[in-house]
Amino acid sequence: GKAILGYTSKNKALEINPLEAETVRKIFRLYLDGHGYGAIAEQLNAEKAPTPRGNSFWYAATVARLLQNPTYAGYIEHLGRLYKGRHEPIIDKDDWSRSQKMIAQNRYRYGVKEPPDMGLLRGVAYCGECGARMRAKKITSRAKPRVQYVCYSRDGRAPHMVKNPDWLFSRSE
């Protein structure tokens, strides 16, 4: 496929693109200095730094994906496991490890981590009272995120899924 930001593809091998690699190093440096994804994207946009797809705008999600890409540390990912790649890393392994620990800590701190059973019963659970489907509703708490299943007739989130409109909670309750 297409090479990622910081690399060019030559003869089915990744070679470092010096200009783009400097942008990658800057992103990791800013993140390790405590800047968030959005702040990094804003700075890159102000500097008109090259983007992964060659367009002219950085998004926080793009920065997040880049920071989580093991290719920059010299690895390749296959079936959820990391293997040593044949390409030269742009980021040293210590900075890579530190950034991944920070990402994991921030996910936990800000409640981004999804409960392990999120949507496990999607399309399977139905309300015993009215027969409407039930949806998984994520309940966030710092202690332990969890899932609660809610009947669409009670929730009203998707009007086309409601089986008993009399059950809908009014906005004043």
C-alpha positions as a Markdown table, in Angstrom:
| # | Residue | x | y | z |
|---|---|---|---|---|
| 1 | Gly | 0.0 | 0.0 | 0.0 |
| 2 | Lys | 0.8 | 3.7 | 0.2 |
| 3 | Ala | 3.7 | 4.6 | 2.5 |
| 4 | Ile | 2.8 | 6.4 | 5.7 |
| 5 | Leu | 3.9 | 9.9 | 6.7 |
| 6 | Gly | 7.7 | 9.9 | 7.3 |
| 7 | Tyr | 8.4 | 7.2 | 4.8 |
| 8 | Thr | 8.5 | 6.6 | 1.1 |
| 9 | Ser | 8.1 | 3.2 | -0.5 |
| 10 | Lys | 10.9 | 2.0 | -2.7 |
| 11 | Asn | 11.1 | -1.5 | -4.1 |
| 12 | Lys | 8.5 | -2.7 | -1.5 |
| 13 | Ala | 10.7 | -1.3 | 1.3 |
| 14 | Leu | 10.1 | 1.8 | 3.5 |
| 15 | Glu | 12.8 | 4.5 | 3.4 |
| 16 | Ile | 12.8 | 7.6 | 5.6 |
| 17 | Asn | 11.6 | 10.8 | 4.0 |
| 18 | Pro | 13.7 | 13.4 | 6.0 |
| 19 | Leu | 11.2 | 16.3 | 5.8 |
| 20 | Glu | 8.2 | 14.2 | 6.8 |
| 21 | Ala | 10.2 | 12.3 | 9.4 |
| 22 | Glu | 11.0 | 15.6 | 11.2 |
| 23 | Thr | 7.2 | 16.3 | 11.4 |
| 24 | Val | 6.7 | 12.8 | 13.0 |
| 25 | Arg | 9.5 | 13.4 | 15.5 |
| 26 | Lys | 8.0 | 16.8 | 16.4 |
| 27 | Ile | 4.6 | 15.2 | 17.1 |
| 28 | Phe | 6.2 | 12.6 | 19.4 |
| 29 | Arg | 8.3 | 15.3 | 21.1 |
| 30 | Leu | 5.2 | 17.6 | 21.7 |
| 31 | Tyr | 3.2 | 14.7 | 23.0 |
| 32 | Leu | 5.9 | 13.6 | 25.4 |
| 33 | Asp | 6.2 | 17.2 | 26.6 |
| 34 | Gly | 2.5 | 17.0 | 27.6 |
| 35 | His | 0.6 | 18.5 | 24.7 |
| 36 | Gly | -2.7 | 16.9 | 23.7 |
| 37 | Tyr | -3.8 | 15.7 | 20.3 |
| 38 | Gly | -5.8 | 18.9 | 19.6 |
| 39 | Ala | -3.0 | 21.2 | 20.6 |
| 40 | Ile | -0.5 | 19.3 | 18.4 |
| 41 | Ala | -2.9 | 19.4 | 15.4 |
| 42 | Glu | -3.4 | 23.2 | 15.9 |
| 43 | Gln | 0.4 | 23.8 | 16.0 |
| 44 | Leu | 0.9 | 21.6 | 12.9 |
| 45 | Asn | -1.8 | 23.5 | 11.0 |
| 46 | Ala | -0.3 | 26.9 | 12.0 |
| 47 | Glu | 3.1 | 25.7 | 10.6 |
| 48 | Lys | 1.4 | 24.1 | 7.5 |
| 49 | Ala | 3.2 | 20.9 | 8.2 |
| 50 | Pro | 2.8 | 18.1 | 5.7 |
| 51 | Thr | -0.1 | 15.7 | 6.4 |
| 52 | Pro | -0.4 | 12.0 | 6.0 |
| 53 | Arg | -2.8 | 12.2 | 3.0 |
| 54 | Gly | -1.2 | 15.3 | 1.5 |
| 55 | Asn | -4.1 | 17.6 | 2.3 |
| 56 | Ser | -3.6 | 20.8 | 4.2 |
| 57 | Phe | -5.3 | 20.1 | 7.6 |
| 58 | Trp | -4.4 | 18.2 | 10.7 |
| 59 | Tyr | -7.1 | 16.7 | 13.0 |
| 60 | Ala | -6.7 | 15.5 | 16.6 |
| 61 | Ala | -7.7 | 12.0 | 15.5 |
| 62 | Thr | -4.9 | 12.0 | 12.9 |
| 63 | Val | -2.4 | 12.9 | 15.5 |
| 64 | Ala | -3.7 | 10.2 | 17.8 |
| 65 | Arg | -3.5 | 7.5 | 15.0 |
| 66 | Leu | 0.1 | 8.6 | 14.2 |
| 67 | Leu | 1.2 | 8.4 | 17.8 |
| 68 | Gln | -0.1 | 4.8 | 18.0 |
| 69 | Asn | 1.5 | 3.5 | 14.9 |
| 70 | Pro | 4.3 | 1.1 | 15.7 |
| 71 | Thr | 5.9 | 1.5 | 12.3 |
| 72 | Tyr | 7.6 | 4.7 | 13.6 |
| 73 | Ala | 9.5 | 2.6 | 16.2 |
| 74 | Gly | 10.7 | 0.1 | 13.7 |
| 75 | Tyr | 7.9 | -2.5 | 14.2 |
| 76 | Ile | 5.2 | -3.9 | 12.0 |
| 77 | Glu | 1.9 | -5.1 | 13.3 |
| 78 | His | 0.3 | -8.4 | 12.1 |
| 79 | Leu | -2.8 | -10.0 | 13.7 |
| 80 | Gly | -2.4 | -7.8 | 16.8 |
| 81 | Arg | 1.2 | -8.7 | 17.4 |
| 82 | Leu | 4.3 | -6.6 | 16.9 |
| 83 | Tyr | 7.3 | -7.8 | 14.9 |
| 84 | Lys | 10.7 | -6.2 | 14.2 |
| 85 | Gly | 10.4 | -4.5 | 10.8 |
| 86 | Arg | 13.1 | -4.3 | 8.1 |
| 87 | His | 12.8 | -0.5 | 8.0 |
| 88 | Glu | 14.7 | 2.1 | 9.9 |
| 89 | Pro | 12.7 | 3.6 | 12.9 |
| 90 | Ile | 12.0 | 7.3 | 13.0 |
| 91 | Ile | 11.4 | 7.2 | 16.8 |
| 92 | Asp | 13.6 | 5.4 | 19.3 |
| 93 | Lys | 12.0 | 2.6 | 21.3 |
| 94 | Asp | 12.2 | 4.4 | 24.6 |
| 95 | Asp | 10.2 | 7.4 | 23.3 |
| 96 | Trp | 7.8 | 4.9 | 21.7 |
| 97 | Ser | 7.3 | 3.1 | 25.0 |
| 98 | Arg | 6.9 | 6.3 | 27.0 |
| 99 | Ser | 4.3 | 7.6 | 24.5 |
| 100 | Gln | 2.3 | 4.4 | 24.6 |
| 101 | Lys | 2.2 | 4.4 | 28.4 |
| 102 | Met | 1.0 | 8.0 | 28.4 |
| 103 | Ile | -1.7 | 7.2 | 25.9 |
| 104 | Ala | -2.9 | 4.3 | 28.0 |
| 105 | Gln | -2.8 | 6.4 | 31.2 |
| 106 | Asn | -4.8 | 9.2 | 29.5 |
| 107 | Arg | -7.4 | 6.8 | 28.2 |
| 108 | Tyr | -7.9 | 5.5 | 31.7 |
| 109 | Arg | -7.9 | 9.0 | 33.2 |
| 110 | Tyr | -10.4 | 10.4 | 30.8 |
| 111 | Gly | -12.7 | 7.4 | 30.7 |
| 112 | Val | -12.0 | 6.6 | 27.0 |
| 113 | Lys | -11.6 | 2.9 | 27.7 |
| 114 | Glu | -14.7 | 1.0 | 26.7 |
| 115 | Pro | -16.0 | -1.7 | 28.9 |
| 116 | Pro | -15.0 | -5.2 | 27.6 |
| 117 | Asp | -18.6 | -6.2 | 26.9 |
| 118 | Met | -19.7 | -3.1 | 25.1 |
| 119 | Gly | -22.4 | -4.2 | 22.7 |
| 120 | Leu | -22.0 | -7.9 | 23.4 |
| 121 | Leu | -25.7 | -8.5 | 23.1 |
| 122 | Arg | -26.2 | -6.1 | 20.2 |
| 123 | Gly | -29.1 | -7.4 | 18.0 |
| 124 | Val | -29.8 | -10.2 | 20.4 |
| 125 | Ala | -31.5 | -8.6 | 23.4 |
| 126 | Tyr | -35.1 | -7.7 | 23.3 |
| 127 | Cys | -37.4 | -6.0 | 25.9 |
| 128 | Gly | -39.6 | -8.5 | 27.7 |
| 129 | Glu | -42.4 | -6.0 | 28.1 |
| 130 | Cys | -42.8 | -4.6 | 24.6 |
| 131 | Gly | -40.6 | -6.6 | 22.4 |
| 132 | Ala | -38.4 | -3.7 | 21.2 |
| 133 | Arg | -34.7 | -4.2 | 20.8 |
| 134 | Met | -32.4 | -3.1 | 23.5 |
| 135 | Arg | -29.3 | -1.0 | 23.0 |
| 136 | Ala | -26.0 | -1.0 | 24.9 |
| 137 | Lys | -25.6 | 2.3 | 26.8 |
| 138 | Lys | -22.1 | 3.0 | 28.1 |
| 139 | Ile | -22.1 | 4.2 | 31.7 |
| 140 | Thr | -18.8 | 6.0 | 32.4 |
| 141 | Ser | -17.2 | 6.3 | 35.8 |
| 142 | Arg | -13.6 | 6.6 | 36.8 |
| 143 | Ala | -13.8 | 3.5 | 38.9 |
| 144 | Lys | -15.2 | 1.0 | 36.3 |
| 145 | Pro | -16.9 | 1.8 | 33.0 |
| 146 | Arg | -19.9 | -0.6 | 32.4 |
| 147 | Val | -22.7 | -1.3 | 30.1 |
| 148 | Gln | -26.5 | -1.0 | 30.7 |
| 149 | Tyr | -29.0 | -2.3 | 28.2 |
| 150 | Val | -31.9 | 0.0 | 27.6 |
| 151 | Cys | -35.2 | -0.7 | 25.7 |
| 152 | Tyr | -35.6 | 1.6 | 22.7 |
| 153 | Ser | -39.2 | 2.2 | 23.7 |
| 154 | Arg | -38.0 | 3.6 | 27.1 |
| 155 | Asp | -35.0 | 5.4 | 25.6 |
| 156 | Gly | -36.5 | 6.9 | 22.4 |
| 157 | Arg | -33.1 | 7.3 | 20.9 |
| 158 | Ala | -34.2 | 5.8 | 17.5 |
| 159 | Pro | -37.9 | 6.5 | 16.9 |
| 160 | His | -38.1 | 3.8 | 14.2 |
| 161 | Met | -37.2 | 1.2 | 16.8 |
| 162 | Val | -39.9 | 2.2 | 19.4 |
| 163 | Lys | -42.6 | -0.5 | 19.8 |
| 164 | Asn | -44.5 | 1.2 | 22.6 |
| 165 | Pro | -44.6 | 5.1 | 22.2 |
| 166 | Asp | -46.5 | 5.4 | 25.5 |
| 167 | Trp | -43.3 | 4.4 | 27.3 |
| 168 | Leu | -41.2 | 7.2 | 26.0 |
| 169 | Phe | -39.7 | 9.3 | 28.8 |
| 170 | Ser | -40.9 | 12.9 | 28.5 |
| 171 | Arg | -38.2 | 15.7 | 28.6 |
| 172 | Ser | -39.7 | 17.1 | 31.8 |
| 173 | Glu | -39.1 | 14.0 | 33.9 |
